[in-house]
Amino acid sequence: MRACLDRAGALPGFGHPLYPDGDVRAAALGAVLPADPLLDAVRDCAEAATGARPNIDFALTALVRTAALPRSAPFTIFLLGRSLGWAAHAMEQGRQGTLIRPRARYEGRRSPADRP
């Protein structure tokens, strides 16, 4: 864990820019999964080393470990959830008849076609 932190400055599965106080999705999933001594130790060590709490990636890994699913399952489950979220946004937008705008502002480069 220390080598990963020294190399990358962060740990996969911990911390999330949109959830600085903890990923609510991970907390909800973690609350219904049975205890896993190995994952509990990893979580505790990571939190002590970084102050970051588990994110959805860690929670999905815990789910896959608990349910003995294939190693590719966390990615598949995440993509399914993302797809359902997009579909829900599209349906909401259709009902409202207006665009749904995220609460964010793009700060990156603009393409020549986007410039005034």
PDB file of C-alpha atoms in Angstrom:
ATOM      1  CA  MET A   1       0.000   0.000   0.000  1.00  0.00           C
ATOM      2  CA  ARG A   2       2.831   2.368   0.847  1.00  0.00           C
ATOM      3  CA  ALA A   3       4.545   1.614  -2.497  1.00  0.00           C
ATOM      4  CA  CYS A   4       1.321   2.413  -4.368  1.00  0.00           C
ATOM      5  CA  LEU A   5       0.926   5.662  -2.451  1.00  0.00           C
ATOM      6  CA  ASP A   6       4.551   6.627  -3.089  1.00  0.00           C
ATOM      7  CA  ARG A   7       4.208   5.861  -6.795  1.00  0.00           C
ATOM      8  CA  ALA A   8       0.713   7.190  -7.554  1.00  0.00           C
ATOM      9  CA  GLY A   9      -0.089   9.466  -4.623  1.00  0.00           C
ATOM     10  CA  ALA A  10      -3.465   7.767  -4.142  1.00  0.00           C
ATOM     11  CA  LEU A  11      -4.991   4.340  -3.680  1.00  0.00           C
ATOM     12  CA  PRO A  12      -7.433   2.846  -6.150  1.00  0.00           C
ATOM     13  CA  GLY A  13     -10.800   2.323  -4.495  1.00  0.00           C
ATOM     14  CA  PHE A  14     -10.435   5.188  -2.016  1.00  0.00           C
ATOM     15  CA  GLY A  15     -11.500   8.801  -2.182  1.00  0.00           C
ATOM     16  CA  HIS A  16     -13.789  10.463  -4.714  1.00  0.00           C
ATOM     17  CA  PRO A  17     -13.753  14.102  -5.865  1.00  0.00           C
ATOM     18  CA  LEU A  18     -17.553  14.375  -5.774  1.00  0.00           C
ATOM     19  CA  TYR A  19     -17.853  12.761  -2.351  1.00  0.00           C
ATOM     20  CA  PRO A  20     -15.127  14.298  -0.157  1.00  0.00           C
ATOM     21  CA  ASP A  21     -16.903  13.092   3.005  1.00  0.00           C
ATOM     22  CA  GLY A  22     -17.230   9.553   1.667  1.00  0.00           C
ATOM     23  CA  ASP A  23     -18.911   7.925  -1.311  1.00  0.00           C
ATOM     24  CA  VAL A  24     -22.555   7.425  -0.350  1.00  0.00           C
ATOM     25  CA  ARG A  25     -22.875   4.583  -2.861  1.00  0.00           C
ATOM     26  CA  ALA A  26     -20.012   2.710  -1.203  1.00  0.00           C
ATOM     27  CA  ALA A  27     -21.439   3.340   2.258  1.00  0.00           C
ATOM     28  CA  ALA A  28     -24.864   2.008   1.229  1.00  0.00           C
ATOM     29  CA  LEU A  29     -23.415  -1.129  -0.356  1.00  0.00           C
ATOM     30  CA  GLY A  30     -20.968  -1.672   2.491  1.00  0.00           C
ATOM     31  CA  ALA A  31     -23.802  -1.509   5.021  1.00  0.00           C
ATOM     32  CA  VAL A  32     -25.495  -4.584   3.553  1.00  0.00           C
ATOM     33  CA  LEU A  33     -22.448  -6.741   2.815  1.00  0.00           C
ATOM     34  CA  PRO A  34     -21.220  -9.232   5.404  1.00  0.00           C
ATOM     35  CA  ALA A  35     -17.954  -8.451   7.163  1.00  0.00           C
ATOM     36  CA  ASP A  36     -14.807  -9.607   5.378  1.00  0.00           C
ATOM     37  CA  PRO A  37     -11.740  -9.578   7.647  1.00  0.00           C
ATOM     38  CA  LEU A  38      -9.298  -9.067   4.769  1.00  0.00           C
ATOM     39  CA  LEU A  39     -11.230  -6.207   3.161  1.00  0.00           C
ATOM     40  CA  ASP A  40     -11.913  -4.668   6.569  1.00  0.00           C
ATOM     41  CA  ALA A  41      -8.159  -4.648   7.239  1.00  0.00           C
ATOM     42  CA  VAL A  42      -7.417  -3.145   3.806  1.00  0.00           C
ATOM     43  CA  ARG A  43     -10.066  -0.459   4.365  1.00  0.00           C
ATOM     44  CA  ASP A  44      -8.790   0.402   7.825  1.00  0.00           C
ATOM     45  CA  CYS A  45      -5.171   0.561   6.671  1.00  0.00           C
ATOM     46  CA  ALA A  46      -6.032   2.702   3.631  1.00  0.00           C
ATOM     47  CA  GLU A  47      -8.128   5.100   5.681  1.00  0.00           C
ATOM     48  CA  ALA A  48      -5.354   5.419   8.269  1.00  0.00           C
ATOM     49  CA  ALA A  49      -2.723   6.039   5.570  1.00  0.00           C
ATOM     50  CA  THR A  50      -4.699   8.483   3.430  1.00  0.00           C
ATOM     51  CA  GLY A  51      -7.743   9.711   5.325  1.00  0.00           C
ATOM     52  CA  ALA A  52      -9.739   8.718   2.229  1.00  0.00           C
ATOM     53  CA  ARG A  53     -12.812   6.570   2.578  1.00  0.00           C
ATOM     54  CA  PRO A  54     -13.806   3.696   0.273  1.00  0.00           C
ATOM     55  CA  ASN A  55     -15.433   4.617  -3.016  1.00  0.00           C
ATOM     56  CA  ILE A  56     -17.783   2.627  -5.234  1.00  0.00           C
ATOM     57  CA  ASP A  57     -14.861   0.748  -6.799  1.00  0.00           C
ATOM     58  CA  PHE A  58     -13.875  -0.702  -3.421  1.00  0.00           C
ATOM     59  CA  ALA A  59     -17.511  -1.500  -2.587  1.00  0.00           C
ATOM     60  CA  LEU A  60     -18.073  -3.284  -5.891  1.00  0.00           C
ATOM     61  CA  THR A  61     -14.908  -5.292  -5.338  1.00  0.00           C
ATOM     62  CA  ALA A  62     -16.253  -6.280  -1.915  1.00  0.00           C
ATOM     63  CA  LEU A  63     -19.564  -7.306  -3.491  1.00  0.00           C
ATOM     64  CA  VAL A  64     -17.809  -9.398  -6.132  1.00  0.00           C
ATOM     65  CA  ARG A  65     -15.616 -11.060  -3.497  1.00  0.00           C
ATOM     66  CA  THR A  66     -18.615 -11.808  -1.269  1.00  0.00           C
ATOM     67  CA  ALA A  67     -20.738 -13.194  -4.105  1.00  0.00           C
ATOM     68  CA  ALA A  68     -17.840 -15.048  -5.790  1.00  0.00           C
ATOM     69  CA  LEU A  69     -18.535 -13.275  -9.089  1.00  0.00           C
ATOM     70  CA  PRO A  70     -16.036 -13.108 -11.964  1.00  0.00           C
ATOM     71  CA  ARG A  71     -13.166 -10.629 -11.630  1.00  0.00           C
ATOM     72  CA  SER A  72     -14.635  -8.489 -14.428  1.00  0.00           C
ATOM     73  CA  ALA A  73     -17.941  -8.055 -12.573  1.00  0.00           C
ATOM     74  CA  PRO A  74     -17.152  -4.729 -10.795  1.00  0.00           C
ATOM     75  CA  PHE A  75     -16.630  -2.999 -14.144  1.00  0.00           C
ATOM     76  CA  THR A  76     -19.745  -4.604 -15.627  1.00  0.00           C
ATOM     77  CA  ILE A  77     -21.888  -3.634 -12.625  1.00  0.00           C
ATOM     78  CA  PHE A  78     -20.541  -0.075 -12.695  1.00  0.00           C
ATOM     79  CA  LEU A  79     -21.312   0.256 -16.421  1.00  0.00           C
ATOM     80  CA  LEU A  80     -24.803  -1.128 -15.929  1.00  0.00           C
ATOM     81  CA  GLY A  81     -25.458   1.422 -13.198  1.00  0.00           C
ATOM     82  CA  ARG A  82     -24.084   4.246 -15.335  1.00  0.00           C
ATOM     83  CA  SER A  83     -26.255   3.166 -18.281  1.00  0.00           C
ATOM     84  CA  LEU A  84     -29.371   3.079 -16.105  1.00  0.00           C
ATOM     85  CA  GLY A  85     -28.502   6.550 -14.789  1.00  0.00           C
ATOM     86  CA  TRP A  86     -28.212   7.914 -18.314  1.00  0.00           C
ATOM     87  CA  ALA A  87     -31.552   6.333 -19.222  1.00  0.00           C
ATOM     88  CA  ALA A  88     -33.182   7.891 -16.137  1.00  0.00           C
ATOM     89  CA  HIS A  89     -31.785  11.306 -17.063  1.00  0.00           C
ATOM     90  CA  ALA A  90     -33.076  10.933 -20.621  1.00  0.00           C
ATOM     91  CA  MET A  91     -36.555   9.995 -19.379  1.00  0.00           C
ATOM     92  CA  GLU A  92     -36.605  12.898 -16.913  1.00  0.00           C
ATOM     93  CA  GLN A  93     -35.455  15.275 -19.612  1.00  0.00           C
ATOM     94  CA  GLY A  94     -38.198  13.976 -21.922  1.00  0.00           C
ATOM     95  CA  ARG A  95     -40.878  14.485 -19.261  1.00  0.00           C
ATOM     96  CA  GLN A  96     -39.669  18.010 -18.430  1.00  0.00           C
ATOM     97  CA  GLY A  97     -39.140  19.024 -22.014  1.00  0.00           C
ATOM     98  CA  THR A  98     -35.914  20.839 -21.099  1.00  0.00           C
ATOM     99  CA  LEU A  99     -32.249  19.950 -20.983  1.00  0.00           C
ATOM    100  CA  ILE A 100     -30.860  18.754 -17.696  1.00  0.00           C
ATOM    101  CA  ARG A 101     -27.617  20.554 -17.023  1.00  0.00           C
ATOM    102  CA  PRO A 102     -24.974  19.230 -14.626  1.00  0.00           C
ATOM    103  CA  ARG A 103     -23.923  21.420 -11.734  1.00  0.00           C
ATOM    104  CA  ALA A 104     -20.454  21.830 -13.141  1.00  0.00           C
ATOM    105  CA  ARG A 105     -18.666  24.199 -15.444  1.00  0.00           C
ATOM    106  CA  TYR A 106     -16.212  23.022 -18.075  1.00  0.00           C
ATOM    107  CA  GLU A 107     -12.835  24.716 -17.620  1.00  0.00           C
ATOM    108  CA  GLY A 108     -10.810  22.885 -20.270  1.00  0.00           C
ATOM    109  CA  ARG A 109      -9.781  23.870 -23.764  1.00  0.00           C
ATOM    110  CA  ARG A 110     -12.426  24.615 -26.312  1.00  0.00           C
ATOM    111  CA  SER A 111     -12.324  23.342 -29.845  1.00  0.00           C
ATOM    112  CA  PRO A 112     -12.105  25.983 -32.617  1.00  0.00           C
ATOM    113  CA  ALA A 113     -15.751  25.281 -33.502  1.00  0.00           C
ATOM    114  CA  ASP A 114     -16.854  26.183 -29.926  1.00  0.00           C
ATOM    115  CA  ARG A 115     -15.032  29.510 -29.780  1.00  0.00           C
ATOM    116  CA  PRO A 116     -17.090  32.681 -30.225  1.00  0.00           C
TER     117      PRO A 116
END
